[in-house]
Coordinates of C-alpha atoms and ligand atoms in Angstrom, one line a residue:
M128 CA 0.0 0.0 0.0
L129 CA 2.7 2.4 1.0
A130 CA 4.9 1.5 -1.9
N131 CA 1.7 2.0 -4.1
Q132 CA 1.1 5.4 -2.7
I133 CA 4.6 6.5 -3.1
A134 CA 4.6 5.3 -6.7
A135 CA 1.2 7.0 -7.1
G136 CA 2.9 10.2 -6.0
E137 CA 5.1 10.0 -9.0
V138 CA 2.4 9.0 -11.5
V139 CA -0.8 10.2 -10.3
E140 CA -0.8 14.0 -10.1
R141 CA -4.4 14.8 -10.9
P142 CA -7.5 13.4 -12.5
A143 CA -5.9 13.9 -15.9
S144 CA -3.0 11.7 -15.3
V145 CA -5.5 8.9 -14.2
L146 CA -7.3 9.3 -17.4
K147 CA -4.2 9.2 -19.4
E148 CA -3.2 5.8 -18.0
L149 CA -6.6 4.4 -18.4
L150 CA -6.9 5.4 -22.0
E151 CA -3.4 4.0 -22.8
N152 CA -4.2 0.7 -21.2
S153 CA -7.5 0.6 -23.5
L154 CA -5.4 1.4 -26.5
D155 CA -3.1 -1.3 -25.5
A156 CA -6.0 -3.7 -25.3
G157 CA -6.9 -2.8 -28.9
A158 CA -10.1 -0.7 -28.2
R159 CA -11.7 1.0 -31.0
R160 CA -14.3 2.8 -29.1
L161 CA -14.1 4.5 -25.8
D162 CA -16.7 5.8 -23.5
I163 CA -15.5 8.2 -20.9
D164 CA -17.6 9.4 -18.1
L165 CA -16.3 12.0 -15.7
D166 CA -17.9 13.5 -12.7
Q167 CA -16.9 16.8 -10.9
G168 CA -13.7 17.5 -12.9
G169 CA -12.8 13.7 -12.5
V170 CA -12.3 13.9 -8.7
K171 CA -15.6 12.3 -7.9
R172 CA -15.4 9.8 -10.8
I173 CA -13.2 8.9 -13.9
Q174 CA -14.8 6.0 -15.8
V175 CA -13.4 4.5 -19.1
R176 CA -15.3 1.7 -20.9
D177 CA -13.6 0.2 -23.9
D178 CA -14.3 -2.6 -26.5
G179 CA -10.8 -4.0 -26.2
C180 CA -9.7 -7.6 -25.5
G181 CA -10.7 -7.6 -21.8
V182 CA -9.2 -9.2 -18.9
P183 CA -9.9 -12.8 -18.0
C184 CA -11.4 -13.3 -14.5
D185 CA -8.5 -14.9 -13.1
E186 CA -6.2 -12.0 -14.0
L187 CA -8.4 -9.2 -12.6
A188 CA -6.5 -9.1 -9.3
L189 CA -3.2 -9.4 -11.0
A190 CA -3.9 -6.4 -13.1
L191 CA -4.3 -4.4 -10.0
A192 CA -1.0 -5.8 -8.4
R193 CA 2.1 -3.8 -8.7
H194 CA 4.6 -4.9 -11.1
A195 CA 2.6 -7.9 -11.8
T196 CA 1.8 -7.2 -15.4
S197 CA 4.9 -5.7 -16.9
K198 CA 4.3 -5.5 -20.7
I199 CA 8.0 -5.7 -21.3
S200 CA 8.8 -9.0 -23.1
S201 CA 12.1 -8.0 -24.7
L202 CA 14.9 -5.4 -24.1
E203 CA 13.8 -3.7 -27.2
D204 CA 10.3 -3.4 -25.6
L205 CA 12.0 -1.6 -22.7
E206 CA 12.4 1.6 -24.4
Q207 CA 9.0 1.6 -26.0
V208 CA 7.3 0.8 -22.6
A209 CA 9.4 3.4 -20.9
T210 CA 7.9 6.1 -23.1
L211 CA 4.4 5.2 -21.9
G212 CA 5.5 5.8 -18.3
F213 CA 5.8 3.0 -15.9
R214 CA 5.7 -0.7 -16.0
G215 CA 2.8 -2.4 -14.7
E216 CA 2.2 -0.1 -11.8
A217 CA -0.3 2.3 -13.1
L218 CA -3.5 0.6 -11.9
A219 CA -2.0 -0.4 -8.6
S220 CA -0.9 3.1 -8.0
I221 CA -4.3 4.7 -8.9
A222 CA -6.1 1.9 -6.8
S223 CA -4.0 3.0 -3.8
V224 CA -5.3 6.5 -3.9
S225 CA -8.8 6.0 -5.1
R226 CA -11.8 3.6 -4.9
L227 CA -11.2 1.6 -8.1
S228 CA -13.3 -1.1 -9.7
I229 CA -12.5 -3.0 -12.8
T230 CA -15.3 -4.9 -14.7
S231 CA -14.4 -6.9 -17.7
R232 CA -15.2 -9.6 -20.2
T233 CA -13.2 -11.4 -22.7
A234 CA -14.4 -13.0 -26.0
A235 CA -13.7 -16.4 -24.5
T236 CA -16.7 -16.1 -21.9
D237 CA -20.3 -15.2 -21.9
A238 CA -20.0 -13.6 -18.6
G239 CA -18.3 -10.5 -17.3
W240 CA -16.5 -10.2 -13.8
R241 CA -16.0 -7.3 -11.5
L242 CA -13.4 -6.7 -8.9
A243 CA -13.8 -3.8 -6.6
G244 CA -10.6 -2.5 -5.0
E245 CA -9.6 -4.8 -2.2
A246 CA -12.5 -7.0 -2.4
A247 CA -11.4 -10.6 -2.0
A248 CA -12.7 -12.1 -5.3
P249 CA -14.3 -11.0 -8.5
E250 CA -18.2 -11.2 -8.7
P251 CA -20.2 -11.8 -11.8
A252 CA -21.2 -8.8 -13.6
A253 CA -22.9 -8.0 -17.0
H254 CA -20.6 -6.4 -19.4
P255 CA -20.0 -6.7 -23.2
V256 CA -16.6 -7.8 -24.3
G257 CA -14.1 -5.2 -23.2
T258 CA -13.3 -3.3 -19.9
T259 CA -14.7 -0.7 -17.7
I260 CA -12.5 0.8 -15.2
C261 CA -14.0 3.1 -12.7
V262 CA -12.0 5.4 -10.5
E263 CA -13.9 7.2 -7.7
D264 CA -13.0 9.6 -5.0
L265 CA -9.5 10.3 -6.2
F266 CA -7.1 11.1 -3.3
Y267 CA -9.8 10.4 -0.7
N268 CA -7.2 8.9 1.5
T269 CA -4.3 11.4 0.8
P270 CA -5.6 14.8 1.9
A271 CA -2.3 16.5 1.1
R272 CA -2.5 15.6 -2.4
R273 CA -6.2 16.4 -2.7
K274 CA -5.3 19.9 -1.5
F275 CA -3.4 20.4 -4.7
L276 CA -6.4 19.8 -6.8
R277 CA -7.8 22.9 -8.4
T278 CA -11.4 23.9 -9.2
E279 CA -13.6 21.4 -11.1
R280 CA -13.1 23.5 -14.2
T281 CA -9.5 23.6 -14.2
E282 CA -9.2 19.7 -13.6
L283 CA -11.7 19.3 -16.4
S284 CA -9.8 21.4 -18.7
H285 CA -6.7 19.2 -18.0
L286 CA -8.9 16.1 -18.7
E287 CA -10.1 17.6 -21.9
E288 CA -6.5 18.2 -23.0
V289 CA -5.8 14.5 -22.6
I290 CA -8.8 13.7 -24.6
R291 CA -8.0 16.0 -27.5
R292 CA -4.5 14.6 -27.8
L293 CA -5.8 11.2 -28.0
A294 CA -8.5 12.2 -30.5
L295 CA -5.9 13.9 -32.7
S296 CA -3.6 10.9 -32.5
R297 CA -6.0 8.1 -33.1
F298 CA -8.6 9.1 -35.8
D299 CA -9.6 5.4 -35.9
I300 CA -11.0 5.4 -32.5
G301 CA -14.6 6.5 -31.7
L302 CA -15.0 8.6 -28.5
Q303 CA -17.8 9.6 -26.4
V304 CA -17.1 12.0 -23.4
R305 CA -19.6 13.0 -20.8
H306 CA -19.1 15.2 -17.6
N307 CA -21.6 15.4 -14.8
G308 CA -24.0 13.4 -17.2
R309 CA -23.8 15.9 -20.0
T310 CA -22.2 15.0 -23.3
L311 CA -19.2 16.9 -24.1
Q312 CA -17.9 15.2 -27.2
Q313 CA -18.9 12.7 -29.6
L314 CA -16.6 11.6 -32.2
R315 CA -17.0 8.9 -34.7
A316 CA -13.9 7.0 -36.1
A317 CA -12.7 9.1 -39.1
E318 CA -12.0 6.9 -42.2
D319 CA -11.0 9.5 -44.9
R320 CA -9.6 12.9 -45.2
A321 CA -12.9 14.7 -44.9
G322 CA -13.7 12.7 -41.7
R323 CA -10.2 13.6 -40.1
G324 CA -11.0 17.2 -41.1
R325 CA -14.4 17.1 -39.3
R326 CA -12.7 15.6 -36.2
V327 CA -10.0 18.3 -36.1
A328 CA -12.8 20.9 -36.4
A329 CA -14.7 19.2 -33.5
V330 CA -11.5 19.1 -31.4
C331 CA -9.8 22.4 -32.2
G332 CA -12.9 24.3 -33.2
D333 CA -14.4 25.3 -36.5
A334 CA -12.7 28.6 -36.3
F335 CA -9.3 26.9 -36.5
L336 CA -10.2 24.8 -39.4
D337 CA -11.7 27.7 -41.3
Q338 CA -8.5 29.5 -40.9
A339 CA -5.9 26.7 -41.4
V340 CA -4.3 25.3 -44.5
E341 CA -3.5 21.6 -45.2
L342 CA 0.0 20.8 -44.9
E343 CA 1.3 17.9 -46.9
S344 CA 5.0 17.4 -47.9
E345 CA 7.6 14.7 -48.4
R346 CA 11.2 14.6 -48.7
N347 CA 13.9 12.0 -48.3
G348 CA 11.7 9.7 -46.6
L349 CA 10.3 12.4 -44.4
V350 CA 6.7 13.0 -44.4
V351 CA 4.6 15.8 -42.8
W352 CA 0.9 16.5 -43.0
G353 CA -1.7 18.0 -41.0
W354 CA -3.3 21.5 -40.6
I355 CA -1.5 24.8 -39.8
G356 CA -3.4 28.0 -38.6
L357 CA -2.9 31.1 -40.7
P358 CA -1.3 34.0 -39.0
T359 CA -4.7 35.5 -38.6
Y360 CA -5.7 32.7 -36.2
S361 CA -2.7 33.2 -34.0
R362 CA -3.3 32.9 -30.3
G363 CA -2.0 34.6 -27.1
Q364 CA -1.0 31.3 -25.6
P365 CA 0.9 28.3 -27.3
D366 CA -2.2 26.2 -26.4
Q367 CA -3.2 24.8 -29.7
Q368 CA 0.0 23.2 -30.9
Y369 CA -0.2 19.4 -31.5
L370 CA 2.8 17.9 -32.9
Y371 CA 3.0 14.1 -33.4
V372 CA 6.0 12.3 -34.3
N373 CA 5.1 8.8 -35.6
G374 CA 1.8 8.9 -34.0
R375 CA 3.3 10.1 -30.6
M376 CA 2.5 13.4 -29.1
V377 CA 5.8 15.4 -28.7
R378 CA 6.7 18.6 -27.1
D379 CA 10.1 19.0 -28.4
R380 CA 12.1 22.1 -28.4
M381 CA 13.8 21.6 -31.7
V382 CA 10.7 20.8 -33.6
A383 CA 8.5 23.5 -32.0
H384 CA 11.3 25.9 -32.8
A385 CA 11.3 24.9 -36.4
V386 CA 7.6 25.6 -36.7
R387 CA 7.8 28.8 -34.8
N388 CA 10.7 29.9 -37.2
A389 CA 8.5 29.2 -40.2
Y390 CA 6.0 31.7 -38.8
R391 CA 8.5 34.1 -37.5
D392 CA 8.0 36.8 -40.3
V393 CA 4.4 36.6 -40.3
L394 CA 3.4 36.6 -36.6
Y395 CA 3.4 39.4 -34.1
H396 CA 5.8 39.1 -31.3
G397 CA 4.0 37.5 -28.4
R398 CA 1.5 35.8 -30.6
H399 CA 1.5 31.8 -31.0
P400 CA 0.6 29.8 -34.1
A401 CA -1.9 27.1 -33.8
Y402 CA -1.3 23.8 -35.5
V403 CA -2.0 20.0 -35.8
I404 CA 1.0 18.5 -37.4
Y405 CA 2.0 14.8 -38.0
L406 CA 5.7 14.1 -38.7
E407 CA 6.4 10.7 -40.1
V408 CA 10.0 9.4 -39.9
D409 CA 11.8 6.2 -40.3
P410 CA 11.7 4.7 -36.8
A411 CA 15.4 4.0 -37.1
M412 CA 16.1 7.7 -37.5
V413 CA 14.4 8.8 -34.2
D414 CA 15.0 8.0 -30.7
V415 CA 12.2 8.5 -28.1
N416 CA 13.5 10.0 -24.9
V417 CA 13.3 7.5 -22.3
H418 CA 12.1 10.1 -19.8
P419 CA 8.3 9.5 -19.8
S420 CA 7.0 13.0 -18.9
K421 CA 9.3 15.1 -21.3
Q422 CA 7.7 14.0 -24.5
E423 CA 11.0 14.8 -26.3
V424 CA 12.6 13.2 -29.2
R425 CA 16.1 12.9 -30.6
F426 CA 16.4 12.8 -34.5
R427 CA 19.6 11.2 -35.9
E428 CA 19.7 14.0 -38.6
S429 CA 18.2 16.6 -36.6
R430 CA 19.3 19.4 -38.9
Q431 CA 17.6 17.6 -41.8
V432 CA 14.4 17.3 -40.0
Y433 CA 14.4 20.9 -38.7
D434 CA 14.9 22.3 -42.2
F435 CA 12.4 20.1 -43.7
L436 CA 9.7 20.9 -41.1
R437 CA 10.4 24.6 -41.3
H438 CA 10.5 24.7 -45.1
A439 CA 7.2 22.6 -45.4
V440 CA 5.3 24.9 -43.0
E441 CA 6.9 28.0 -44.5
Q442 CA 5.7 27.1 -48.0
A443 CA 2.3 26.3 -46.8
I444 CA 1.9 29.5 -45.2
A445 CA 3.4 31.4 -48.3
G446 CA 1.3 29.5 -50.6
V447 CA -1.8 31.3 -49.3
R448 CA -0.5 34.8 -49.2
P449 CA -2.4 36.5 -51.9
E450 CA -0.4 38.4 -54.7
G451 CA 0.2 41.9 -53.7
A452 CA -0.7 41.2 -50.1
P453 CA 1.2 43.4 -47.6
A454 CA 4.6 42.3 -46.9
P455 CA 4.9 40.1 -44.0
V456 CA 5.2 42.0 -40.7
S457 CA 8.7 41.7 -39.2
L458 CA 8.8 40.4 -35.6
Q459 CA 10.8 43.5 -34.5
S460 CA 8.4 46.0 -36.2
A461 CA 6.0 47.5 -33.7
A462 CA 3.7 49.0 -36.4
P463 CA 0.5 47.4 -36.7
A464 CA -0.5 45.7 -40.0
S465 CA -3.3 43.9 -41.5
G466 CA -3.5 40.2 -41.2
V467 CA -3.4 40.2 -37.5
A468 CA -6.7 39.6 -36.0
E469 CA -6.2 41.2 -32.6
P470 CA -3.5 43.2 -31.0
A471 CA -0.8 41.3 -29.3
P472 CA -1.8 41.3 -25.5
Q473 CA 0.7 42.4 -23.0
Q474 CA 2.5 39.5 -21.8
Q475 CA 1.6 39.3 -18.1
P476 CA 4.6 38.2 -16.1
M477 CA 4.0 35.4 -13.8
R478 CA 3.3 36.9 -10.3
L479 CA 4.6 35.1 -7.2
H480 CA 2.9 35.5 -4.0
S481 CA 4.4 38.7 -2.4
G482 CA 4.0 38.6 1.4
G483 CA 4.6 41.6 3.3
G484 CA 7.7 43.7 2.7
A485 CA 9.8 40.7 1.9
S486 CA 8.9 40.5 -1.6
A487 CA 11.4 42.7 -3.2
P488 CA 12.8 40.6 -6.0
G489 CA 16.2 39.3 -5.4
L490 CA 16.2 40.1 -1.6
R491 CA 13.9 37.2 -0.7
Q492 CA 15.9 34.8 -2.7
Q493 CA 19.2 36.1 -1.3
A494 CA 18.0 35.6 2.2
F495 CA 16.8 32.2 1.2
Y496 CA 20.2 31.4 -0.3
Q497 CA 21.9 32.7 2.8
A498 CA 19.8 30.4 4.9
L499 CA 21.2 27.6 3.0
Q500 CA 24.7 28.8 3.1
Q501 CA 25.1 29.8 6.7
P502 CA 25.9 27.5 9.5
P503 CA 22.8 26.6 11.6
A504 CA 22.1 29.6 14.0
A505 CA 18.7 28.6 15.3
P506 CA 18.7 25.9 17.9
L507 CA 16.8 22.7 17.2
R508 CA 13.3 22.7 18.1
T509 CA 12.3 20.4 20.8
A510 CA 9.3 18.2 21.0
E511 CA 7.7 20.9 23.5
Q512 CA 8.5 23.8 21.3
L513 CA 6.7 21.8 18.4
A514 CA 3.7 21.2 20.7
D515 CA 3.6 24.9 21.8
S516 CA 3.6 26.2 18.3
A517 CA 1.2 23.4 17.1
A518 CA -1.5 26.2 16.8
G519 CA 0.6 28.0 14.4
M520 CA 2.0 24.8 12.7
P521 CA 2.9 25.6 9.2
P522 CA 1.4 23.2 6.4
L523 CA 4.6 21.4 5.7
G524 CA 5.5 21.2 9.3
F525 CA 9.0 21.2 10.9
A526 CA 12.1 19.3 9.5
L527 CA 13.1 16.3 11.6
A528 CA 15.9 14.8 9.6
Q529 CA 17.3 14.2 6.2
L530 CA 17.1 10.7 4.6
K531 CA 19.9 9.5 2.3
G532 CA 20.7 13.0 1.4
I533 CA 17.6 13.1 -0.9
Y534 CA 14.6 13.5 1.3
I535 CA 13.5 15.9 4.1
L536 CA 11.4 14.2 6.7
A537 CA 9.1 16.8 8.4
E538 CA 6.4 16.6 11.0
N539 CA 3.2 18.6 10.7
D540 CA -0.2 18.4 12.4
N541 CA -1.3 15.4 10.3
G542 CA 1.7 13.2 10.5
L543 CA 4.8 12.8 8.3
V544 CA 5.9 15.0 5.4
L545 CA 8.3 13.8 3.0
V546 CA 10.1 16.3 0.5
D547 CA 12.4 15.9 -2.4
M548 CA 14.6 18.6 -1.4
H549 CA 16.4 18.9 -4.8
A550 CA 13.2 19.0 -6.9
A551 CA 11.7 21.5 -4.3
H552 CA 14.5 23.7 -4.3
E553 CA 14.9 23.7 -8.1
R554 CA 11.2 24.6 -8.4
I555 CA 11.5 27.6 -6.1
T556 CA 14.7 28.9 -7.7
Y557 CA 13.3 28.6 -11.1
E558 CA 10.0 30.5 -10.2
R559 CA 12.1 33.3 -8.5
M560 CA 14.5 33.4 -11.5
K561 CA 11.4 33.8 -13.8
Q562 CA 10.0 36.4 -11.7
D563 CA 13.3 38.3 -11.5
F564 CA 13.8 38.0 -15.0
A565 CA 10.4 39.2 -15.9
D566 CA 11.1 42.3 -13.6
A567 CA 14.4 42.7 -15.1
A568 CA 15.8 42.5 -11.6
V569 CA 18.1 39.5 -11.4
V570 CA 20.6 40.4 -8.8
T571 CA 24.1 39.9 -9.8
Q572 CA 27.2 39.0 -7.7
P573 CA 30.7 39.8 -8.8
L574 CA 33.1 36.8 -8.6
L575 CA 36.1 37.5 -6.4
V576 CA 38.1 35.5 -9.0
P577 CA 36.7 35.8 -12.4
V578 CA 36.4 32.5 -14.2
Q579 CA 38.0 31.9 -17.5
V580 CA 36.3 29.8 -20.1
S581 CA 37.8 28.7 -23.3
V582 CA 35.3 28.5 -26.0
S583 CA 34.8 27.7 -29.7
E584 CA 34.4 30.4 -32.3
R585 CA 30.6 29.7 -32.6
E586 CA 30.3 29.9 -28.9
L587 CA 32.2 33.2 -28.9
R588 CA 29.9 34.6 -31.6
A589 CA 26.7 33.4 -29.7
A590 CA 28.1 35.0 -26.6
E591 CA 28.6 38.3 -28.5
A592 CA 25.2 38.2 -30.2
H593 CA 23.5 37.5 -26.9
S594 CA 25.5 39.6 -24.6
G595 CA 22.3 41.5 -23.6
L596 CA 20.4 38.4 -22.8
L597 CA 23.4 37.0 -20.8
R598 CA 23.3 40.2 -18.7
E599 CA 19.5 40.0 -18.2
L600 CA 20.2 36.4 -17.0
G601 CA 22.6 37.7 -14.5
L602 CA 25.9 36.8 -16.3
V603 CA 28.5 39.4 -16.9
V604 CA 30.8 37.9 -19.5
E605 CA 33.6 39.5 -21.4
Q606 CA 35.9 38.4 -24.2
Q607 CA 39.5 38.1 -23.2
G608 CA 41.2 36.5 -26.1
P609 CA 40.4 35.1 -29.5
Q610 CA 38.9 32.1 -27.9
L611 CA 38.6 33.1 -24.3
L612 CA 35.7 34.4 -22.3
V613 CA 35.7 35.5 -18.7
V614 CA 32.8 35.5 -16.4
R615 CA 32.8 38.4 -14.0
E616 CA 29.4 38.3 -12.5
V617 CA 26.9 35.5 -11.8
P618 CA 23.4 35.6 -10.6
A619 CA 23.5 36.1 -6.8
I620 CA 21.4 33.1 -6.3
L621 CA 24.1 31.1 -7.9
R622 CA 27.0 32.0 -5.8
G623 CA 29.1 29.1 -5.4
A624 CA 27.7 27.2 -8.4
D625 CA 30.0 26.3 -11.2
A626 CA 30.2 29.3 -13.5
E627 CA 32.2 27.6 -16.1
S628 CA 29.7 24.7 -16.7
L629 CA 26.8 27.1 -16.4
L630 CA 28.1 29.3 -19.1
R631 CA 28.9 26.3 -21.2
D632 CA 25.4 25.0 -21.0
I633 CA 23.8 28.4 -22.0
L634 CA 26.3 28.8 -24.8
S635 CA 25.6 25.5 -26.3
D636 CA 21.8 26.4 -26.2
L637 CA 22.4 29.7 -27.8
V638 CA 24.6 28.0 -30.6
E639 CA 21.9 25.3 -31.1
H640 CA 19.5 28.0 -31.9
G641 CA 21.8 30.0 -34.0
A642 CA 22.9 33.4 -33.3
S643 CA 20.5 35.3 -35.4
E644 CA 17.4 33.8 -34.3
R645 CA 14.8 34.6 -31.6
V646 CA 15.9 33.6 -28.2
E647 CA 13.1 34.7 -26.0
A648 CA 11.5 31.4 -26.3
L649 CA 14.6 30.0 -25.0
V650 CA 14.6 32.0 -21.8
E651 CA 12.5 29.7 -19.9
D652 CA 14.8 26.7 -20.7
L653 CA 17.8 28.8 -19.8
L654 CA 16.3 29.9 -16.4
R655 CA 15.5 26.2 -15.9
E656 CA 19.0 25.4 -16.5
I657 CA 20.2 28.1 -14.1
A658 CA 17.8 27.0 -11.5
C659 CA 19.2 23.5 -11.7
H660 CA 22.8 24.6 -11.3
G661 CA 21.8 26.8 -8.4
S662 CA 19.8 24.0 -6.5
V663 CA 20.8 22.0 -3.7
R664 CA 22.2 18.7 -5.0
A665 CA 21.2 15.4 -3.8
N666 CA 23.6 14.1 -1.2
R667 CA 24.1 17.6 0.2
Q668 CA 23.6 17.5 4.0
L669 CA 21.4 20.2 5.3
S670 CA 20.9 21.4 8.7
V671 CA 17.6 21.5 10.4
P672 CA 17.2 25.2 10.0
E673 CA 18.3 24.9 6.3
M674 CA 15.6 22.4 5.8
N675 CA 13.1 24.6 7.6
A676 CA 14.0 27.4 5.5
L677 CA 13.3 25.3 2.4
L678 CA 10.0 24.1 3.8
R679 CA 8.8 27.8 4.5
D680 CA 9.9 28.7 0.9
M681 CA 8.0 25.9 -0.5
E682 CA 5.0 27.1 1.4
R683 CA 5.3 30.6 0.0
T684 CA 5.8 29.3 -3.5
E685 CA 2.8 27.0 -3.3
R686 CA 0.5 29.8 -2.4
S687 CA 1.4 31.4 -5.5
G688 CA 0.2 28.3 -7.4
Q689 CA 3.3 27.3 -8.9
C690 CA 3.4 23.9 -7.5
N691 CA 1.2 21.8 -9.7
H692 CA 3.5 21.2 -12.6
G693 CA 5.8 18.2 -13.2
R694 CA 6.9 15.9 -10.5
P695 CA 5.5 16.4 -7.0
T696 CA 8.0 17.9 -4.7
W697 CA 6.6 16.5 -1.6
T698 CA 4.0 14.1 -0.2
A699 CA 2.6 13.3 3.2
L700 CA 1.5 10.4 5.2
G701 CA -1.1 11.0 7.9
L702 CA -1.1 9.5 11.2
A703 CA -4.1 7.4 10.2
E704 CA -2.2 6.2 7.1
L705 CA 0.8 5.4 9.3
D706 CA -1.3 3.5 11.9
G707 CA -2.8 1.6 9.1
L708 CA 0.7 0.4 8.1
F709 CA 1.1 -1.0 11.6
L710 CA -2.4 -2.3 11.9
R711 CA -2.8 -0.1 14.9
G712 CA -6.3 0.5 16.3
R713 CA -7.9 -2.5 14.6
Ligands
ADP157 P1 0.8 -1.7 -17.8 O1 -0.1 -1.0 -18.7 O2 2.2 -1.0 -17.6 O3 1.0 -3.2 -18.0 P2 -1.2 -1.0 -15.8 O4 -1.1 -1.0 -14.4 O5 -1.5 0.2 -16.5 O6 0.2 -1.6 -16.3 O7 -2.1 -2.1 -16.2 C1 -2.0 -3.4 -15.7 C2 -2.6 -4.6 -16.6 O8 -4.0 -4.6 -16.5 C3 -2.3 -4.3 -18.0 O9 -1.0 -5.0 -18.3 C4 -3.4 -5.1 -18.7 O10 -3.1 -6.5 -18.7 C5 -4.5 -5.0 -17.7 N1 -5.4 -3.9 -18.2 C6 -5.5 -2.6 -17.7 N2 -6.5 -1.9 -18.4 C7 -7.0 -2.8 -19.3 C8 -8.0 -2.7 -20.3 N3 -8.6 -1.6 -20.5 N4 -8.1 -3.7 -21.0 C9 -7.5 -4.9 -21.0 N5 -6.6 -5.0 -20.0 C10 -6.2 -4.0 -19.2
MG158 MG1 -0.8 1.1 -18.4

């Protein structure tokens, strides 16, 4: 149970992650039709019924057992399976944090069987061939996690995104989606081009299809097809960008960059194109990244793919520009021009919670970093002090100890809190860097001993071309010789970090994107890199006050609503759950 819940912490973040797993299982089972029923943003209920191969009665319990059902049968499978996430633990993990039932029937029998959660044995149940999995009351037994769930509407929008991605990746699957009993989406399997167009319109909206051109191109064994929105259909957010490589949804920097670049002369700064693009590549030419959540790919001939994609999209856009139409608007140009539906909205910098007077950018992070640097000043809290302060007990409690150099163990009113200190610190640092960068307030710190970094000519040119950006990122770099740079100042938050490797990482990004191209889009990646350099490493021993400083900072960052991306940084085990582990009170 505990192992399952910890695994659940890694894979089950919110209703949408549950739905994604259920849908993947249905597809694995060969389903052609899916009925998805959701209640209250999926928190109350997520139910998926499919017409796949079903699960035999005597395997129902196995399906819910951890690691029992690895689909890996060969080493080659390993990579494939890894891309789908985890191996035979999704259902077990989900079952550990919800009330789950599975009802299924295979073609070999006339009767279906149902197994509910921890019930001892399956019971007969009517069911056509296929499987229904019903997940109710998600996180009912892990309140800390439930706390992170957002409004019904937000959770529903995440669920809908999972469904859109599936609908666009598998035109051959029929789908019906209901929420709180109301039908949201009904899609038939699309057999031909017209049918696929109808589905894209149903999923992305009629307006998109009306203002999109079809893309179709082939070169050297590379095939691309799909729909790309005209510049008039640009959006304020990159929220309608679907890119599939060999059928798999991908969010890859290089690929996205190629597409963005194709638009760069026709889109206003700050506007984002909309597209649904399918890239087909010889599987031998592409490596899917083993990291499940990253959705990245590696192409053997990445330059070729980049050029091909960029060119194909560029041509498709250019093809529709009428003769004599106004010249494309340059990105740098501030003058309004026709062809842009609405003015580019002001990009709202993300706001962090600003508590009291401590919110001056840079100051807080400095204080934070100092707390991490300085030797423990505050005395350890005793149990009595803990009791005394129980009324004002912070949500993540007070640190007790550090485990294996990786986790912080803390105690709060409910029980035990476990924090992945590197992940937590990295997120905090990243959010701060983003904020400071947005405010143009990255605080720099001169290095006592400037660091020399020998670089290639390309790196040197990239550093020159982007000296302004480097400065905004908090790096003051000068050229000292034909192939020598010197780092004079670094972001204050990075004091003590390895300036050379930081500069190298940043330069390699800049080089990869070419010195003449847009780099704004890169900034988040760069900030993420900086955050990573500046964050406490695993195996660093933290003192109790340092750990408490980190916990308090996490709380501050949470309230700003920045904590619901990516991996969880912490989890909690309430006393009741702990008691359960020891069969106390039974
Ligand atoms: P994995 O998918 O990695 O094997 P899961 O925990 O997601 O692990 O699923 C466990 C097993 O349950 C699957 O391997 C499969 O045998 C069975 N299963 C789950 N969902 C379905 C389904 N919709 N149809 C048929 N079998 C299913
Ligand atoms: Mg699975």
